[in-house]
Tab-separated table of C-alpha atoms in Angstrom:
chain	number	residue	atom	x	y	z
A	1190	MET	CA	117.195	106.590	85.049
A	1191	LEU	CA	114.697	107.750	87.665
A	1192	ASN	CA	111.084	108.041	86.501
A	1193	ILE	CA	109.656	110.781	88.687
A	1194	ALA	CA	106.060	111.601	89.524
A	1195	VAL	CA	105.731	115.099	90.954
A	1196	PHE	CA	102.765	115.729	93.256
A	1197	ALA	CA	101.968	119.443	93.592
A	1198	SER	CA	99.006	121.533	94.720
A	1199	GLY	CA	100.089	125.101	94.025
A	1200	ARG	CA	101.837	127.247	91.477
A	1201	GLY	CA	104.548	124.669	90.796
A	1202	SER	CA	107.748	126.630	91.374
A	1203	ASN	CA	109.548	123.664	92.995
A	1204	PHE	CA	108.418	121.418	90.141
A	1205	GLU	CA	109.692	123.959	87.598
A	1206	SER	CA	113.026	124.286	89.398
A	1207	LEU	CA	113.406	120.503	89.458
A	1208	TYR	CA	112.464	120.155	85.785
A	1209	ARG	CA	114.896	122.856	84.638
A	1210	THR	CA	117.745	121.561	86.833
A	1211	ILE	CA	117.323	117.997	85.520
A	1212	LEU	CA	117.736	119.331	81.968
A	1213	LYS	CA	120.519	121.813	82.732
A	1214	GLU	CA	122.646	119.423	84.815
A	1215	ASN	CA	121.854	116.318	82.767
A	1216	ILE	CA	120.619	114.454	85.845
A	1217	SER	CA	119.764	110.792	85.192
A	1218	ALA	CA	116.070	111.393	85.840
A	1219	ARG	CA	112.962	112.472	84.017
A	1220	ILE	CA	109.606	113.737	85.215
A	1221	VAL	CA	107.100	111.373	83.629
A	1222	VAL	CA	103.869	112.695	85.192
A	1223	VAL	CA	102.612	115.551	87.361
A	1224	ILE	CA	99.631	114.887	89.627
A	1225	SER	CA	97.651	117.553	91.460
A	1226	ASN	CA	94.656	117.477	93.779
A	1227	ASN	CA	93.882	121.023	92.541
A	1228	SER	CA	92.484	121.371	89.021
A	1229	GLN	CA	93.638	125.026	88.950
A	1230	SER	CA	97.189	124.223	90.034
A	1231	GLY	CA	99.901	126.157	88.257
A	1232	ALA	CA	101.945	122.950	88.320
A	1233	LEU	CA	99.470	121.318	85.910
A	1234	SER	CA	99.682	124.267	83.510
A	1235	LEU	CA	103.473	124.236	83.679
A	1236	ALA	CA	103.599	120.484	83.069
A	1237	ARG	CA	101.426	120.848	79.984
A	1238	SER	CA	103.678	123.641	78.716
A	1239	PHE	CA	106.640	121.230	79.096
A	1240	SER	CA	104.688	118.418	77.338
A	1241	ILE	CA	104.603	116.347	80.530
A	1242	PRO	CA	101.371	114.453	81.297
A	1243	ALA	CA	99.445	116.525	83.859
A	1244	LEU	CA	96.639	114.861	85.796
A	1245	HIS	CA	94.078	116.249	88.211
A	1246	ILE	CA	93.333	113.427	90.665
A	1247	SER	CA	91.443	114.477	93.782
A	1248	ARG	CA	89.869	112.473	96.593
A	1249	ARG	CA	86.580	114.302	95.859
A	1250	GLN	CA	86.346	112.500	92.506
A	1251	PHE	CA	86.043	109.081	94.171
A	1252	GLU	CA	83.512	107.200	96.293
A	1253	SER	CA	86.143	105.955	98.751
A	1254	ASP	CA	89.726	106.338	99.912
A	1255	GLU	CA	90.399	102.899	98.427
A	1256	ALA	CA	89.181	103.959	94.972
A	1257	PHE	CA	91.221	107.174	95.143
A	1258	ASN	CA	94.396	105.378	96.267
A	1259	GLY	CA	93.805	102.724	93.633
A	1260	LYS	CA	93.687	105.372	90.904
A	1261	ILE	CA	96.913	106.986	92.156
A	1262	LEU	CA	98.704	103.618	92.290
A	1263	GLU	CA	97.373	102.595	88.877
A	1264	THR	CA	98.662	105.883	87.440
A	1265	LEU	CA	102.084	105.499	89.063
A	1266	ARG	CA	102.414	101.968	87.696
A	1267	ALA	CA	101.272	103.050	84.225
A	1268	TYR	CA	104.102	105.599	84.086
A	1269	ASN	CA	106.672	103.191	85.630
A	1270	VAL	CA	107.339	105.670	88.424
A	1271	THR	CA	110.392	104.905	90.559
A	1272	LEU	CA	110.430	108.088	92.713
A	1273	ILE	CA	107.620	110.340	93.951
A	1274	VAL	CA	108.552	113.958	94.687
A	1275	LEU	CA	106.136	115.997	96.770
A	1276	ALA	CA	106.658	119.599	95.699
A	1277	GLY	CA	104.114	121.666	97.576
A	1278	TYR	CA	101.538	118.871	97.774
A	1279	MET	CA	98.957	119.877	100.366
A	1280	LYS	CA	97.481	116.452	101.068
A	1281	LYS	CA	98.735	113.635	103.257
A	1282	VAL	CA	99.889	110.678	101.169
A	1283	SER	CA	98.005	107.549	102.172
A	1284	ALA	CA	99.648	104.608	103.898
A	1285	ALA	CA	98.727	102.385	100.915
A	1286	ILE	CA	100.866	104.510	98.585
A	1287	ILE	CA	103.676	104.842	101.134
A	1288	ARG	CA	103.756	101.044	101.557
A	1289	GLU	CA	104.144	100.485	97.812
A	1290	PHE	CA	106.775	103.247	97.452
A	1291	ARG	CA	108.554	102.823	100.805
A	1292	ASN	CA	111.708	105.017	100.899
A	1293	ARG	CA	110.919	106.224	97.354
A	1294	ILE	CA	108.847	109.289	98.270
A	1295	ILE	CA	110.539	112.564	99.183
A	1296	ASN	CA	109.111	115.895	100.294
A	1297	ILE	CA	110.401	119.454	100.485
A	1298	HIS	CA	109.434	121.250	103.722
A	1299	PRO	CA	109.944	124.995	104.339
A	1300	ALA	CA	111.576	124.698	107.780
A	1301	LEU	CA	114.366	122.896	109.588
A	1302	LEU	CA	112.705	119.647	110.593
A	1303	PRO	CA	112.023	118.293	113.153
A	1304	LYS	CA	111.051	121.828	114.186
A	1305	PHE	CA	107.921	123.352	112.652
A	1306	GLY	CA	106.627	120.197	111.035
A	1307	GLY	CA	103.458	118.210	111.374
A	1308	GLU	CA	99.792	118.758	110.672
A	1309	GLY	CA	98.937	122.372	109.827
A	1310	MET	CA	102.580	123.285	109.293
A	1311	TYR	CA	102.617	124.268	105.625
A	1312	GLY	CA	103.144	127.405	103.574
A	1313	ILE	CA	102.947	130.743	105.341
A	1314	HIS	CA	101.866	129.042	108.614
A	1315	VAL	CA	105.375	127.632	108.981
A	1316	HIS	CA	107.044	131.032	108.551
A	1317	LYS	CA	104.628	132.719	110.980
A	1318	ALA	CA	105.417	130.029	113.573
A	1319	VAL	CA	109.188	130.445	113.069
A	1320	ILE	CA	108.950	134.219	113.607
A	1321	GLN	CA	106.576	133.928	116.580
A	1322	ALA	CA	109.021	131.492	118.210
A	1323	LYS	CA	111.769	134.120	117.739
A	1324	GLU	CA	113.984	131.584	115.965
A	1325	LYS	CA	117.348	132.925	114.823
A	1326	PHE	CA	117.537	130.460	111.913
A	1327	SER	CA	115.227	128.770	109.466
A	1328	GLY	CA	115.673	126.950	106.184
A	1329	ALA	CA	114.322	124.020	104.200
A	1330	THR	CA	114.444	120.250	104.495
A	1331	VAL	CA	114.189	117.390	102.009
A	1332	HIS	CA	113.046	114.248	103.790
A	1333	VAL	CA	111.758	110.756	103.118
A	1334	VAL	CA	107.983	110.493	103.511
A	1335	ASP	CA	106.571	107.981	105.964
A	1336	GLU	CA	103.149	107.584	107.583
A	1337	VAL	CA	103.640	110.557	109.951
A	1338	TYR	CA	103.589	114.178	108.706
A	1339	ASP	CA	107.115	115.570	108.209
A	1340	HIS	CA	108.649	112.708	110.170
A	1341	GLY	CA	110.778	110.596	107.809
A	1342	LYS	CA	114.570	110.579	107.556
A	1343	VAL	CA	116.121	113.956	106.722
A	1344	LEU	CA	118.141	113.797	103.483
A	1345	LEU	CA	119.233	117.430	103.034
A	1346	GLN	CA	118.841	120.718	104.872
A	1347	ASP	CA	120.063	124.228	104.305
A	1348	ILE	CA	119.907	127.079	106.740
A	1349	LEU	CA	119.528	130.849	106.706
A	1350	ALA	CA	119.449	133.587	109.332
A	1351	VAL	CA	116.091	135.061	110.315
A	1352	ASP	CA	116.424	138.864	110.323
A	1353	ASP	CA	115.056	140.910	113.231
A	1354	ASP	CA	112.570	142.672	110.936
A	1355	GLU	CA	111.586	139.476	109.083
A	1356	THR	CA	107.996	139.047	107.942
A	1357	PRO	CA	106.418	135.688	107.110
A	1358	GLU	CA	106.369	136.783	103.455
A	1359	SER	CA	110.034	137.840	103.334
A	1360	LEU	CA	111.081	134.638	105.097
A	1361	ALA	CA	108.958	132.540	102.711
A	1362	ALA	CA	110.708	134.114	99.703
A	1363	LYS	CA	114.178	133.393	101.128
A	1364	VAL	CA	113.307	129.823	102.104
A	1365	LEU	CA	111.803	129.185	98.657
A	1366	ASN	CA	115.196	129.986	97.101
A	1367	ILE	CA	116.717	127.254	99.278
A	1368	GLU	CA	113.917	124.828	98.327
A	1369	HIS	CA	114.590	125.451	94.629
A	1370	ARG	CA	118.230	124.480	95.174
A	1371	ILE	CA	118.096	121.524	97.561
A	1372	LEU	CA	115.154	119.603	96.057
A	1373	PRO	CA	116.961	119.097	92.709
A	1374	GLU	CA	120.184	118.410	94.639
A	1375	ALA	CA	118.474	115.590	96.554
A	1376	VAL	CA	117.065	114.120	93.327
A	1377	LYS	CA	120.539	114.228	91.765
A	1378	LEU	CA	122.040	112.430	94.764
A	1379	ILE	CA	119.321	109.754	94.556
A	1380	ALA	CA	119.823	109.395	90.780
A	1381	ASP	CA	123.578	109.013	91.372
A	1382	GLY	CA	122.994	106.363	94.045
A	1383	LYS	CA	124.423	108.558	96.803
A	1384	LEU	CA	121.221	108.808	98.858
């Protein structure tokens, strides 16, 4: 059984999709804690509505990076976390956490990595960049998190055509549908020992 910590900064739609898919498909995993750097995150509200511990832990609350990372690691150990899922988490995960959870942190990214990844490539910025580059295709990627933004091993990708009249908003909505499908799929494959 995977004990999952979800890190999320926004409204929590990927977290909700993962939570509902785990229940519906009887995946051998459970979300044991949700952590957000944003006290107003929809993910925290959703977690509370599902009776999942929901914690606001932000770097601003601590005197140092070490104290902040220590609190995150202490929390992950307290909940016996075996997999961290970044689901719209808008902060870089520190090397200290990556070292302790090497190859046990995954992220969902709204583009076909290695294209359109890296610092500043998140949310609507990704979709604007895809359209400005006149790409014919986009999609979403689940990858392992390492010390470099959007760099770790790709686990799953799915692709869609970019329409000629596409807007960043319309593309974001289409890509989000893919994210909601492939993030739970990746977790299922990990839980089944296939990834």
